[in-house]
PDB file of C-alpha atoms in Angstrom:
ATOM      1  CA  ASP A 126       0.000   0.000   0.000  1.00 69.00           C
ATOM      2  CA  VAL A 127       1.370   3.366  -1.023  1.00 66.00           C
ATOM      3  CA  LYS A 128       1.921   5.681   1.837  1.00 91.00           C
ATOM      4  CA  VAL A 129       2.506   9.407   1.765  1.00 96.00           C
ATOM      5  CA  THR A 130       2.957  10.949   5.162  1.00 96.00           C
ATOM      6  CA  GLN A 131       3.112  14.561   6.225  1.00 96.00           C
ATOM      7  CA  SER A 132       4.819  15.743   9.362  1.00 91.00           C
ATOM      8  CA  SER A 133       1.838  17.477  10.947  1.00 91.00           C
ATOM      9  CA  ARG A 134      -1.943  17.408  10.564  1.00 94.00           C
ATOM     10  CA  TYR A 135      -2.414  20.801  12.192  1.00 96.00           C
ATOM     11  CA  LEU A 136       0.036  23.643  12.626  1.00 96.00           C
ATOM     12  CA  VAL A 137      -0.344  27.126  14.056  1.00 97.00           C
ATOM     13  CA  LYS A 138       2.383  29.681  13.384  1.00 97.00           C
ATOM     14  CA  ARG A 139       2.854  33.401  13.767  1.00 97.00           C
ATOM     15  CA  THR A 140       3.389  35.925  11.005  1.00 97.00           C
ATOM     16  CA  GLY A 141       7.052  36.118  10.056  1.00 97.00           C
ATOM     17  CA  GLU A 142       7.985  32.673  11.330  1.00 97.00           C
ATOM     18  CA  LYS A 143       9.845  30.216   9.126  1.00 97.00           C
ATOM     19  CA  VAL A 144       7.728  27.115   8.575  1.00 97.00           C
ATOM     20  CA  PHE A 145       8.826  23.671   7.403  1.00 97.00           C
ATOM     21  CA  LEU A 146       6.352  21.123   6.066  1.00 97.00           C
ATOM     22  CA  GLU A 147       7.767  17.662   5.511  1.00 97.00           C
ATOM     23  CA  CYS A 148       6.480  14.956   3.205  1.00 97.00           C
ATOM     24  CA  VAL A 149       7.732  11.386   2.899  1.00 97.00           C
ATOM     25  CA  GLN A 150       6.660   8.680   0.451  1.00 97.00           C
ATOM     26  CA  ASP A 151       7.583   5.019   0.518  1.00 95.00           C
ATOM     27  CA  MET A 152       6.902   3.954  -3.079  1.00 92.00           C
ATOM     28  CA  ASP A 153      10.124   5.077  -4.722  1.00 92.00           C
ATOM     29  CA  HIS A 154       8.179   7.631  -6.780  1.00 92.00           C
ATOM     30  CA  GLU A 155      10.182  10.003  -8.934  1.00 91.00           C
ATOM     31  CA  ASN A 156       7.692  12.870  -8.806  1.00 92.00           C
ATOM     32  CA  MET A 157       6.637  14.758  -5.722  1.00 95.00           C
ATOM     33  CA  PHE A 158       4.273  17.710  -5.510  1.00 96.00           C
ATOM     34  CA  TRP A 159       3.150  20.368  -3.066  1.00 97.00           C
ATOM     35  CA  TYR A 160      -0.343  21.860  -3.403  1.00 97.00           C
ATOM     36  CA  ARG A 161      -2.442  24.172  -1.369  1.00 97.00           C
ATOM     37  CA  GLN A 162      -6.200  23.796  -1.303  1.00 95.00           C
ATOM     38  CA  ASP A 163      -8.549  26.675  -0.551  1.00 93.00           C
ATOM     39  CA  PRO A 164     -12.344  26.846  -0.773  1.00 88.00           C
ATOM     40  CA  GLY A 165     -13.464  27.882  -4.228  1.00 83.00           C
ATOM     41  CA  LEU A 166      -9.939  27.757  -5.625  1.00 87.00           C
ATOM     42  CA  GLY A 167      -9.338  24.034  -5.595  1.00 86.00           C
ATOM     43  CA  LEU A 168      -5.904  22.480  -5.654  1.00 91.00           C
ATOM     44  CA  ARG A 169      -3.171  24.827  -6.754  1.00 93.00           C
ATOM     45  CA  LEU A 170       0.326  23.590  -7.473  1.00 93.00           C
ATOM     46  CA  ILE A 171       3.099  25.356  -5.569  1.00 96.00           C
ATOM     47  CA  TYR A 172       6.161  23.344  -6.611  1.00 96.00           C
ATOM     48  CA  PHE A 173       6.977  19.925  -7.917  1.00 93.00           C
ATOM     49  CA  SER A 174      10.099  17.838  -8.208  1.00 94.00           C
ATOM     50  CA  TYR A 175      10.873  15.049 -10.660  1.00 91.00           C
ATOM     51  CA  ASP A 176      14.195  14.009  -9.167  1.00 91.00           C
ATOM     52  CA  VAL A 177      16.495  14.577  -6.239  1.00 94.00           C
ATOM     53  CA  LYS A 178      17.674  18.191  -6.082  1.00 92.00           C
ATOM     54  CA  MET A 179      15.400  19.093  -9.011  1.00 93.00           C
ATOM     55  CA  LYS A 180      12.447  21.428  -8.651  1.00 94.00           C
ATOM     56  CA  GLU A 181       9.983  23.194 -10.893  1.00 93.00           C
ATOM     57  CA  LYS A 182       7.717  26.107 -10.059  1.00 94.00           C
ATOM     58  CA  GLY A 183       4.033  25.487 -10.153  1.00 92.00           C
ATOM     59  CA  ASP A 184       1.296  28.069 -10.454  1.00 90.00           C
ATOM     60  CA  ILE A 185       1.810  29.867  -7.129  1.00 95.00           C
ATOM     61  CA  PRO A 186       5.450  29.569  -5.968  1.00 96.00           C
ATOM     62  CA  GLU A 187       5.738  33.063  -4.490  1.00 96.00           C
ATOM     63  CA  GLY A 188       6.524  33.008  -0.782  1.00 96.00           C
ATOM     64  CA  TYR A 189       7.534  29.328  -0.854  1.00 98.00           C
ATOM     65  CA  SER A 190      10.646  27.285  -1.469  1.00 97.00           C
ATOM     66  CA  VAL A 191      11.254  23.551  -1.551  1.00 97.00           C
ATOM     67  CA  SER A 192      13.989  21.069  -0.904  1.00 97.00           C
ATOM     68  CA  ARG A 193      14.485  17.539  -2.158  1.00 97.00           C
ATOM     69  CA  GLU A 194      17.712  16.081  -0.836  1.00 96.00           C
ATOM     70  CA  LYS A 195      16.472  12.479  -0.858  1.00 96.00           C
ATOM     71  CA  LYS A 196      14.141  10.754  -3.265  1.00 96.00           C
ATOM     72  CA  GLU A 197      11.564   9.914  -0.619  1.00 97.00           C
ATOM     73  CA  ARG A 198      11.399  13.328   1.040  1.00 97.00           C
ATOM     74  CA  PHE A 199      10.094  16.656  -0.238  1.00 98.00           C
ATOM     75  CA  SER A 200       9.993  19.681   2.034  1.00 97.00           C
ATOM     76  CA  LEU A 201       8.007  22.876   1.635  1.00 98.00           C
ATOM     77  CA  ILE A 202       9.404  25.978   3.302  1.00 98.00           C
ATOM     78  CA  LEU A 203       7.601  29.196   4.062  1.00 97.00           C
ATOM     79  CA  GLU A 204      10.460  31.616   4.561  1.00 94.00           C
ATOM     80  CA  SER A 205       8.364  34.207   6.385  1.00 97.00           C
ATOM     81  CA  ALA A 206       4.812  33.058   6.990  1.00 97.00           C
ATOM     82  CA  SER A 207       1.989  35.444   6.254  1.00 97.00           C
ATOM     83  CA  THR A 208      -1.724  35.264   7.061  1.00 97.00           C
ATOM     84  CA  ASN A 209      -2.611  34.691   3.397  1.00 96.00           C
ATOM     85  CA  GLN A 210      -0.684  31.426   3.571  1.00 98.00           C
ATOM     86  CA  THR A 211      -3.261  29.987   5.942  1.00 98.00           C
ATOM     87  CA  SER A 212      -4.459  26.960   4.017  1.00 97.00           C
ATOM     88  CA  MET A 213      -4.572  23.190   3.671  1.00 97.00           C
ATOM     89  CA  TYR A 214      -1.276  21.926   2.261  1.00 98.00           C
ATOM     90  CA  LEU A 215      -1.279  18.619   0.433  1.00 97.00           C
ATOM     91  CA  CYS A 216       1.751  16.655  -0.657  1.00 97.00           C
ATOM     92  CA  ALA A 217       1.511  14.072  -3.435  1.00 95.00           C
ATOM     93  CA  SER A 218       3.789  11.680  -5.266  1.00 94.00           C
ATOM     94  CA  SER A 219       3.701   9.663  -8.486  1.00 90.00           C
ATOM     95  CA  PHE A 220       5.852   7.744 -10.902  1.00 85.00           C
ATOM     96  CA  PHE A 221       6.977   9.496 -14.057  1.00 77.00           C
ATOM     97  CA  LEU A 222       3.972  10.023 -16.297  1.00 69.00           C
ATOM     98  CA  ARG A 223       5.370   7.894 -19.084  1.00 68.00           C
ATOM     99  CA  ARG A 224       5.934   5.016 -16.706  1.00 65.00           C
ATOM    100  CA  ALA A 225       3.271   2.424 -15.961  1.00 62.00           C
ATOM    101  CA  GLY A 226       1.099   3.768 -13.168  1.00 63.00           C
ATOM    102  CA  GLY A 227       2.496   7.255 -13.604  1.00 69.00           C
ATOM    103  CA  HIS A 228      -0.911   8.742 -14.115  1.00 75.00           C
ATOM    104  CA  GLU A 229      -1.931   8.329 -10.496  1.00 85.00           C
ATOM    105  CA  GLN A 230      -0.984  10.762  -7.765  1.00 90.00           C
ATOM    106  CA  PHE A 231      -1.031   9.580  -4.172  1.00 93.00           C
ATOM    107  CA  PHE A 232      -1.746  12.228  -1.607  1.00 96.00           C
ATOM    108  CA  GLY A 233      -0.767  12.655   1.987  1.00 96.00           C
ATOM    109  CA  PRO A 234      -3.438  13.459   4.605  1.00 95.00           C
ATOM    110  CA  GLY A 235      -2.704  17.183   4.460  1.00 96.00           C
ATOM    111  CA  THR A 236      -1.469  19.792   6.896  1.00 97.00           C
ATOM    112  CA  ARG A 237      -3.889  22.483   8.010  1.00 97.00           C
ATOM    113  CA  LEU A 238      -1.687  25.520   8.549  1.00 97.00           C
ATOM    114  CA  THR A 239      -2.982  28.585  10.351  1.00 97.00           C
ATOM    115  CA  VAL A 240      -0.852  31.724  10.375  1.00 97.00           C
ATOM    116  CA  LEU A 241      -1.841  34.238  13.030  1.00 96.00           C
TER     117      LEU A 241
ATOM    118  CA  ARG B 249      -7.931  31.145 -18.843  1.00 69.00           C
ATOM    119  CA  LYS B 250      -7.889  28.202 -16.451  1.00 79.00           C
ATOM    120  CA  GLU B 251      -6.583  24.885 -17.708  1.00 85.00           C
ATOM    121  CA  VAL B 252      -9.542  23.033 -16.251  1.00 90.00           C
ATOM    122  CA  GLU B 253     -12.960  24.313 -15.263  1.00 91.00           C
ATOM    123  CA  GLN B 254     -15.724  22.618 -13.333  1.00 92.00           C
ATOM    124  CA  ASP B 255     -19.127  23.614 -12.080  1.00 86.00           C
ATOM    125  CA  PRO B 256     -18.575  23.721  -8.300  1.00 84.00           C
ATOM    126  CA  GLY B 257     -22.176  22.763  -7.542  1.00 84.00           C
ATOM    127  CA  PRO B 258     -23.295  21.855  -4.991  1.00 91.00           C
ATOM    128  CA  PHE B 259     -25.364  19.050  -6.415  1.00 93.00           C
ATOM    129  CA  ASN B 260     -27.914  17.734  -3.925  1.00 96.00           C
ATOM    130  CA  VAL B 261     -29.645  14.619  -5.227  1.00 96.00           C
ATOM    131  CA  PRO B 262     -31.883  11.968  -3.663  1.00 97.00           C
ATOM    132  CA  GLU B 263     -30.700   8.405  -3.249  1.00 97.00           C
ATOM    133  CA  GLY B 264     -31.145   6.423  -6.427  1.00 97.00           C
ATOM    134  CA  ALA B 265     -30.871   9.432  -8.716  1.00 97.00           C
ATOM    135  CA  THR B 266     -28.575   9.738 -11.687  1.00 97.00           C
ATOM    136  CA  VAL B 267     -26.237  12.698 -11.674  1.00 96.00           C
ATOM    137  CA  ALA B 268     -23.686  13.942 -14.185  1.00 95.00           C
ATOM    138  CA  PHE B 269     -20.759  16.319 -13.914  1.00 92.00           C
ATOM    139  CA  ASN B 270     -18.872  17.992 -16.700  1.00 93.00           C
ATOM    140  CA  CYS B 271     -15.425  19.436 -16.829  1.00 94.00           C
ATOM    141  CA  THR B 272     -13.920  21.488 -19.652  1.00 94.00           C
ATOM    142  CA  TYR B 273     -10.246  21.844 -20.486  1.00 92.00           C
ATOM    143  CA  SER B 274      -8.491  24.514 -22.496  1.00 90.00           C
ATOM    144  CA  ASN B 275      -5.460  22.747 -23.963  1.00 84.00           C
ATOM    145  CA  SER B 276      -6.514  20.751 -26.997  1.00 80.00           C
ATOM    146  CA  ALA B 277      -3.241  18.815 -26.852  1.00 81.00           C
ATOM    147  CA  SER B 278      -4.070  17.386 -23.428  1.00 77.00           C
ATOM    148  CA  GLN B 279      -3.379  13.726 -23.302  1.00 78.00           C
ATOM    149  CA  SER B 280      -4.722  12.063 -20.196  1.00 86.00           C
ATOM    150  CA  PHE B 281      -7.868  12.583 -18.165  1.00 91.00           C
ATOM    151  CA  PHE B 282      -9.028  11.356 -14.786  1.00 92.00           C
ATOM    152  CA  TRP B 283     -11.611  11.763 -12.092  1.00 95.00           C
ATOM    153  CA  TYR B 284     -10.525  11.922  -8.454  1.00 96.00           C
ATOM    154  CA  ARG B 285     -12.763  11.780  -5.435  1.00 97.00           C
ATOM    155  CA  GLN B 286     -12.199  13.729  -2.231  1.00 96.00           C
ATOM    156  CA  ASP B 287     -14.189  12.967   0.878  1.00 96.00           C
ATOM    157  CA  CYS B 288     -14.730  15.672   3.468  1.00 92.00           C
ATOM    158  CA  ARG B 289     -11.483  16.420   5.337  1.00 90.00           C
ATOM    159  CA  LYS B 290      -9.650  13.703   3.429  1.00 93.00           C
ATOM    160  CA  GLU B 291      -7.109  13.655   0.643  1.00 94.00           C
ATOM    161  CA  PRO B 292      -8.072  13.188  -3.037  1.00 95.00           C
ATOM    162  CA  LYS B 293      -7.928   9.657  -4.425  1.00 95.00           C
ATOM    163  CA  LEU B 294      -8.095   8.376  -7.969  1.00 93.00           C
ATOM    164  CA  LEU B 295     -11.610   7.315  -8.918  1.00 95.00           C
ATOM    165  CA  MET B 296     -11.166   6.378 -12.559  1.00 93.00           C
ATOM    166  CA  SER B 297      -9.358   7.156 -15.763  1.00 89.00           C
ATOM    167  CA  VAL B 298     -11.204   8.568 -18.759  1.00 90.00           C
ATOM    168  CA  TYR B 299     -10.609   6.929 -22.109  1.00 82.00           C
ATOM    169  CA  SER B 300     -11.543   8.186 -25.555  1.00 82.00           C
ATOM    170  CA  SER B 301     -13.930   5.308 -26.029  1.00 83.00           C
ATOM    171  CA  GLY B 302     -15.608   5.935 -22.684  1.00 85.00           C
ATOM    172  CA  ASN B 303     -15.328   3.584 -19.748  1.00 90.00           C
ATOM    173  CA  GLU B 304     -17.529   2.211 -17.048  1.00 93.00           C
ATOM    174  CA  ASP B 305     -16.844   1.006 -13.530  1.00 93.00           C
ATOM    175  CA  GLY B 306     -19.986  -0.260 -11.889  1.00 96.00           C
ATOM    176  CA  ARG B 307     -22.358   2.679 -11.437  1.00 97.00           C
ATOM    177  CA  PHE B 308     -19.780   5.158 -12.728  1.00 97.00           C
ATOM    178  CA  THR B 309     -19.292   6.075 -16.384  1.00 96.00           C
ATOM    179  CA  ALA B 310     -16.613   8.450 -17.630  1.00 95.00           C
ATOM    180  CA  GLN B 311     -16.546   9.941 -21.099  1.00 94.00           C
ATOM    181  CA  LEU B 312     -14.252  12.165 -23.100  1.00 93.00           C
ATOM    182  CA  ASN B 313     -15.301  14.499 -25.886  1.00 91.00           C
ATOM    183  CA  ARG B 314     -12.145  15.749 -27.570  1.00 90.00           C
ATOM    184  CA  ALA B 315     -13.966  17.849 -30.162  1.00 90.00           C
ATOM    185  CA  SER B 316     -15.686  19.916 -27.475  1.00 91.00           C
ATOM    186  CA  GLN B 317     -12.863  19.519 -24.969  1.00 92.00           C
ATOM    187  CA  TYR B 318     -14.787  18.191 -22.030  1.00 91.00           C
ATOM    188  CA  ILE B 319     -14.935  15.131 -19.850  1.00 94.00           C
ATOM    189  CA  SER B 320     -17.922  13.878 -17.958  1.00 95.00           C
ATOM    190  CA  LEU B 321     -18.741  11.620 -15.045  1.00 96.00           C
ATOM    191  CA  LEU B 322     -22.099   9.931 -14.717  1.00 96.00           C
ATOM    192  CA  ILE B 323     -23.189   8.301 -11.478  1.00 97.00           C
ATOM    193  CA  ARG B 324     -26.211   6.035 -11.615  1.00 98.00           C
ATOM    194  CA  ASP B 325     -28.306   4.869  -8.669  1.00 98.00           C
ATOM    195  CA  SER B 326     -26.624   7.320  -6.282  1.00 98.00           C
ATOM    196  CA  LYS B 327     -25.748   6.087  -2.801  1.00 97.00           C
ATOM    197  CA  LEU B 328     -25.274   8.090   0.371  1.00 97.00           C
ATOM    198  CA  SER B 329     -21.634   7.028   0.272  1.00 97.00           C
ATOM    199  CA  ASP B 330     -21.170   8.821  -3.067  1.00 97.00           C
ATOM    200  CA  SER B 331     -21.327  12.153  -1.226  1.00 97.00           C
ATOM    201  CA  ALA B 332     -17.957  13.775  -1.870  1.00 97.00           C
ATOM    202  CA  THR B 333     -16.202  16.310  -4.044  1.00 95.00           C
ATOM    203  CA  TYR B 334     -15.289  15.089  -7.515  1.00 96.00           C
ATOM    204  CA  LEU B 335     -12.203  16.569  -9.128  1.00 95.00           C
ATOM    205  CA  CYS B 336     -11.369  16.296 -12.782  1.00 94.00           C
ATOM    206  CA  VAL B 337      -7.710  16.104 -13.722  1.00 93.00           C
ATOM    207  CA  VAL B 338      -6.055  16.801 -17.043  1.00 91.00           C
ATOM    208  CA  ILE B 339      -2.477  16.003 -17.956  1.00 87.00           C
ATOM    209  CA  PRO B 340      -0.900  17.753 -20.949  1.00 81.00           C
ATOM    210  CA  ASN B 341       1.163  15.886 -23.482  1.00 75.00           C
ATOM    211  CA  THR B 342       4.344  17.476 -22.160  1.00 71.00           C
ATOM    212  CA  GLY B 343       5.807  17.702 -18.698  1.00 64.00           C
ATOM    213  CA  ASN B 344       4.827  16.090 -15.439  1.00 66.00           C
ATOM    214  CA  GLN B 345       2.208  18.498 -14.215  1.00 78.00           C
ATOM    215  CA  PHE B 346      -1.341  17.495 -13.340  1.00 86.00           C
ATOM    216  CA  TYR B 347      -4.070  20.132 -13.684  1.00 89.00           C
ATOM    217  CA  PHE B 348      -6.914  19.784 -11.214  1.00 91.00           C
ATOM    218  CA  GLY B 349     -10.346  21.304 -11.510  1.00 92.00           C
ATOM    219  CA  THR B 350     -11.769  23.066  -8.468  1.00 91.00           C
ATOM    220  CA  GLY B 351     -14.103  20.163  -7.796  1.00 93.00           C
ATOM    221  CA  THR B 352     -17.833  19.547  -7.863  1.00 94.00           C
ATOM    222  CA  SER B 353     -19.549  18.901  -4.570  1.00 94.00           C
ATOM    223  CA  LEU B 354     -22.143  16.124  -4.453  1.00 96.00           C
ATOM    224  CA  THR B 355     -24.465  15.386  -1.549  1.00 96.00           C
ATOM    225  CA  VAL B 356     -26.778  12.400  -1.809  1.00 97.00           C
ATOM    226  CA  ILE B 357     -29.723  12.792   0.516  1.00 97.00           C
ATOM    227  CA  PRO B 358     -31.850   9.971   1.936  1.00 94.00           C
TER     228      PRO B 358
END
């Protein structure tokens, strides 16, 4: 069974704090993704990575950075948290699209981040 | 223009009803299409792929219309357990990015 885990289910931080969200997958997936999900806006891609140390900007990368030092781990960093970054953050992983099974993304349970 | 657009609903239908959702996409070169399901306070999970010829999985039927650039999901004989948000997903023919719609909320009422 594929498992994607995220370091926290709920997190409360203050404006200006540096925030780390960790994601780990155990299926040897090449691709990893960070999304945020907000009511009415759906899932929006922040960053994705298709290999160790590789990263690509998604639709809303401003205010975020990422790190992928190991294949199984993908971290999302909020350098200086702001109230408009209050959201549900979802991590996902998949094989390469052209690989068998690559069309399916597996999601972690999400981290509900509140920035006060 | 958004890559993928969905009617957010909500759709409130009685048990046993048939309900259909549509989703339009803007990139005519898009290659792969899927429906995901997201239960309340849970993560999205793959429901089914959408093939050009249409495909069926029990009470669920997915169809693709390339000419009009939309995909559809039909649910027959709705159950209470079908209550969820249904997300359409489009993958372009280049790159590794998935494009999610905003989701359509379905509530099946007894």
